[in-house]
Amino acid sequence: EKDPRCLLASFQLLQAAVKVYHAPGVSPAQLYAQAEEVVEVLSCYFPVSFTPPKNDPFKITRDDLARGLQACMASSPFLARWVLPLVLEKLSSTYRPAKEDALNALTTCCCSYGIDALQPHLPAVWSALRNEVVVAPSAFGVVGGEELNTKRALAARSAACLTHIMACVPPAAATLQHLATKDACVQDLMTLIEGSNGSGSSVNRGSDPDRPDRIVMCNANLLGAVCGGSVGACEHVLSTLLPRILAMLPPGADGASRVEAAPLLTGPDQVAVTKSKAWASTKVMYSLTVVRGIVQGVE
């Protein structure tokens, strides 16, 4: 095991053995019976911990080993029952490489397993990715600087993972889109916006005055990720949430047009300057931020 070449060879052998059991005319019963044992062995290496020695003649990197391990984990839908809980557990880790490996493995495995193996785990997958996109970056006390930048980077990768899963497993998108619009975080977002007014948000900002802004931006990114996953998901989100959002936007002078300069949350949660006092309200700013997130998700 100390020689990375042996570990890579082991990963390749396992993939070859699994492939045999999925070949036409071969009974997969033995693989199905031993799936948990296979995952127990793989879990010892996940996430991969490897630092190449100086002047390494083999040029095998940690990423090479991680990709080989992920390929093993994704090699059979029989492994899903044990692999997905393992991956989601590592996604909740505070160790960034473990979270990144978990996101990579989740994307690879979900797109390989197929809907039958994936379906029982979709609520847990949704909850884990939702937490990474919304809950972690918008938690109380998350301040600017390196901490917030790290959480935002992981949130962006988690959103991309969600979009990719929905795109490559279309039947999963139907379940995930309904989980999205019924999710407590999304419903809290709508309540926050509807309770906002020109003087501020309905949420008590307390010692963390930027938190409502982060909640809106993070949920906008989440809805954008869902809408980017499939046409059906986009249609579902728009038909469910867009009427409520549009109802909060005031009409222009002619009753139909909108004023030219709408405030948006941009960059590091700053509000763009607007000349129109009619648009200088938190409610409008938040509504347009959500719309922008959806648009960016489907671009």
XYZ file of C-alpha atoms in Angstrom:
299
model
C 0.000 0.000 0.000
C 2.898 2.381 0.568
C 3.686 2.159 -3.129
C 1.024 4.203 -4.965
C 1.477 2.024 -8.046
C 0.113 -0.942 -6.094
C -2.913 1.048 -4.968
C -3.678 2.199 -8.506
C -3.354 -1.379 -9.721
C -5.723 -2.546 -6.974
C -8.313 0.023 -8.002
C -8.031 -1.096 -11.631
C -8.364 -4.764 -10.674
C -11.484 -4.067 -8.648
C -13.105 -2.214 -11.526
C -12.280 -5.096 -13.866
C -13.752 -7.642 -11.445
C -16.960 -5.646 -11.031
C -17.279 -5.314 -14.786
C -17.234 -9.103 -15.109
C -20.272 -9.431 -12.840
C -22.197 -6.969 -14.984
C -21.366 -8.743 -18.244
C -24.210 -10.354 -20.243
C -24.957 -13.874 -19.086
C -23.131 -13.528 -15.765
C -25.081 -13.616 -12.516
C -24.363 -10.543 -10.351
C -25.614 -12.300 -7.217
C -22.185 -12.760 -5.679
C -21.229 -9.118 -6.201
C -24.574 -8.013 -4.770
C -24.012 -10.172 -1.690
C -20.520 -8.806 -1.099
C -21.195 -5.167 -1.976
C -21.056 -3.959 1.619
C -17.702 -5.671 2.159
C -16.319 -4.053 -0.990
C -17.368 -0.610 0.221
C -15.871 -1.245 3.667
C -12.513 -1.845 2.013
C -12.824 1.253 -0.177
C -13.879 3.409 2.761
C -10.463 2.889 4.334
C -8.974 5.045 1.583
C -11.684 7.708 1.356
C -10.735 10.476 1.289
C -7.292 9.749 -0.100
C -4.403 10.932 2.053
C -1.216 10.944 0.026
C 1.707 13.311 -0.422
C 4.171 12.280 -3.152
C 7.772 12.120 -1.936
C 10.289 14.555 -3.311
C 11.838 13.499 -6.596
C 9.085 10.906 -7.026
C 10.066 8.859 -10.122
C 6.503 7.557 -10.670
C 4.768 10.968 -10.856
C 1.593 9.599 -9.254
C -0.408 12.354 -7.619
C -3.057 12.425 -4.957
C -5.602 13.315 -7.647
C -4.657 10.177 -9.593
C -5.413 8.032 -6.561
C -8.598 9.933 -5.777
C -9.905 9.452 -9.319
C -9.079 5.742 -9.201
C -10.917 5.367 -5.905
C -13.936 7.291 -7.199
C -14.073 5.061 -10.262
C -14.230 2.013 -7.970
C -16.983 3.560 -5.870
C -19.003 4.293 -9.006
C -18.361 0.932 -10.673
C -21.651 -0.753 -9.721
C -25.111 0.423 -8.626
C -24.991 -2.383 -6.049
C -22.554 -0.234 -4.083
C -24.859 2.793 -3.871
C -26.550 1.715 -0.646
C -23.267 2.039 1.256
C -21.231 4.447 -0.867
C -23.671 7.361 -0.869
C -24.045 7.574 2.932
C -20.244 7.436 3.200
C -19.807 10.239 0.674
C -22.482 12.429 2.283
C -20.871 11.934 5.673
C -17.541 13.180 4.321
C -19.291 16.128 2.687
C -20.279 17.323 6.168
C -16.634 17.304 7.257
C -14.840 20.528 8.135
C -11.750 19.292 6.266
C -11.800 20.952 2.855
C -10.030 18.180 0.843
C -12.562 15.685 2.232
C -15.449 17.893 1.134
C -13.948 18.362 -2.328
C -13.365 14.626 -2.744
C -16.920 13.987 -1.577
C -18.345 16.371 -4.184
C -16.291 14.759 -6.939
C -17.311 11.269 -5.835
C -20.962 12.271 -5.502
C -21.044 13.609 -9.049
C -19.312 10.532 -10.478
C -21.351 7.992 -8.520
C -24.771 9.541 -9.014
C -24.267 9.797 -12.747
C -23.076 6.175 -12.917
C -25.587 4.408 -10.680
C -28.802 5.238 -12.527
C -32.126 6.276 -11.094
C -33.130 2.931 -9.533
C -30.133 2.880 -7.197
C -30.152 6.639 -6.703
C -33.833 7.275 -5.979
C -33.885 6.205 -2.284
C -30.973 8.542 -1.562
C -32.193 11.677 -3.365
C -33.655 13.375 -0.272
C -30.355 12.927 1.567
C -28.375 14.101 -1.481
C -30.587 17.163 -1.788
C -30.298 18.010 1.906
C -26.511 17.690 1.902
C -26.004 19.827 -1.199
C -28.576 22.378 -0.029
C -26.655 22.761 3.211
C -23.418 23.404 1.343
C -24.967 25.949 -1.024
C -27.214 27.797 1.438
C -26.781 26.943 5.108
C -22.987 27.024 5.514
C -22.317 30.370 3.750
C -25.328 32.090 5.367
C -24.843 30.876 8.941
C -24.642 33.330 11.827
C -21.205 34.759 12.409
C -19.719 33.951 8.996
C -17.600 37.010 8.386
C -15.887 38.245 5.268
C -12.396 37.263 4.296
C -10.910 33.798 3.891
C -13.660 31.962 5.810
C -16.469 33.340 3.666
C -14.453 32.939 0.460
C -13.831 29.269 1.284
C -17.502 28.644 1.986
C -18.482 30.408 -1.228
C -16.042 28.338 -3.274
C -17.418 25.111 -1.809
C -20.968 26.377 -2.306
C -20.259 27.010 -5.993
C -18.850 23.498 -6.409
C -21.847 22.031 -4.591
C -24.245 23.937 -6.837
C -22.390 22.660 -9.903
C -22.615 19.114 -8.514
C -26.388 19.455 -8.095
C -26.820 20.765 -11.637
C -24.673 17.976 -13.064
C -26.588 15.239 -11.237
C -29.906 16.596 -12.487
C -28.617 16.890 -16.039
C -27.102 13.406 -16.286
C -29.913 11.563 -14.451
C -33.105 13.160 -15.849
C -35.522 11.097 -13.712
C -33.725 12.395 -10.621
C -34.397 15.969 -11.713
C -38.136 15.441 -11.303
C -37.673 14.509 -7.647
C -35.068 17.169 -6.898
C -37.120 19.994 -8.405
C -40.023 19.221 -6.072
C -37.689 18.916 -3.092
C -36.320 22.349 -4.020
C -39.591 24.272 -4.165
C -40.901 22.611 -0.983
C -37.637 23.030 0.912
C -37.787 24.959 4.182
C -34.857 27.173 3.159
C -36.602 28.235 -0.049
C -39.867 28.840 1.776
C -37.992 30.904 4.379
C -36.465 32.871 1.507
C -39.898 33.749 0.133
C -41.100 34.724 3.608
C -38.021 36.895 4.084
C -38.629 38.703 0.784
C -42.348 39.138 1.303
C -41.730 40.541 4.774
C -39.095 43.010 3.608
C -39.725 46.716 3.174
C -37.880 49.856 2.325
C -36.449 50.217 5.810
C -34.960 46.747 6.027
C -35.594 43.028 6.234
C -38.157 41.132 8.248
C -35.266 39.049 9.581
C -33.607 40.340 12.728
C -30.117 41.255 11.593
C -28.843 41.484 15.170
C -25.069 41.189 15.436
C -24.817 39.868 11.869
C -26.372 42.605 9.703
C -25.294 41.010 6.410
C -26.899 37.637 7.080
C -30.258 38.291 5.312
C -28.322 39.399 2.233
C -26.294 36.174 2.303
C -29.459 34.109 2.716
C -30.957 35.677 -0.398
C -27.827 35.313 -2.493
C -27.235 31.707 -1.429
C -30.821 30.689 -2.136
C -30.662 32.459 -5.481
C -27.618 30.358 -6.341
C -29.428 27.214 -5.197
C -32.471 27.898 -7.373
C -30.191 28.740 -10.280
C -28.448 25.379 -9.885
C -31.804 23.573 -9.912
C -33.040 25.472 -12.962
C -29.809 24.730 -14.783
C -30.312 20.999 -14.286
C -33.129 20.468 -16.758
C -35.797 22.270 -18.753
C -38.494 20.595 -16.673
C -36.883 21.720 -13.414
C -36.610 25.272 -14.695
C -40.272 25.287 -15.733
C -41.316 23.896 -12.352
C -39.353 26.465 -10.341
C -40.557 29.342 -12.499
C -44.202 28.294 -12.396
C -44.060 27.771 -8.624
C -42.035 30.740 -7.415
C -41.872 33.371 -10.156
C -45.475 34.604 -9.790
C -44.837 35.313 -6.097
C -41.614 37.143 -6.933
C -43.125 39.228 -9.739
C -46.030 40.181 -7.510
C -43.552 41.994 -5.276
C -42.130 44.138 -8.093
C -43.850 47.508 -8.607
C -44.864 48.461 -12.157
C -43.302 51.388 -13.936
C -45.040 54.646 -14.670
C -46.997 53.098 -17.542
C -48.138 50.176 -15.419
C -46.041 47.643 -17.330
C -42.445 48.791 -17.772
C -39.801 48.673 -15.040
C -37.524 51.528 -14.129
C -34.115 51.445 -15.697
C -31.841 51.001 -12.702
C -32.744 48.094 -10.424
C -30.600 47.482 -7.322
C -28.904 44.087 -7.129
C -26.635 42.367 -4.678
C -23.314 42.335 -6.458
C -19.728 41.431 -5.684
C -19.132 41.111 -1.950
C -22.804 41.531 -1.063
C -22.853 45.226 -1.951
C -25.967 46.963 -3.249
C -25.681 48.681 -6.619
C -26.642 52.336 -6.635
C -30.018 53.215 -8.109
C -31.421 56.602 -9.043
C -35.008 55.537 -8.596
C -36.320 55.834 -5.060
C -39.237 53.612 -6.067
C -36.777 50.726 -6.408
C -34.738 51.525 -3.310
C -36.411 48.857 -1.201
C -35.073 45.672 0.243
C -37.990 43.700 -1.144
C -37.292 44.694 -4.737
C -33.565 44.224 -4.353
C -34.020 40.722 -2.970
C -36.621 39.765 -5.584
C -34.376 40.789 -8.445
C -31.403 38.999 -6.893
C -33.362 35.728 -6.965
C -34.417 36.319 -10.572
C -30.829 37.035 -11.529
C -29.659 33.836 -9.825
C -32.155 31.792 -11.823
C -31.149 33.457 -15.084
C -27.456 32.872 -14.415
C -28.171 29.229 -13.625
C -29.658 28.545 -17.061
C -27.227 30.605 -19.110
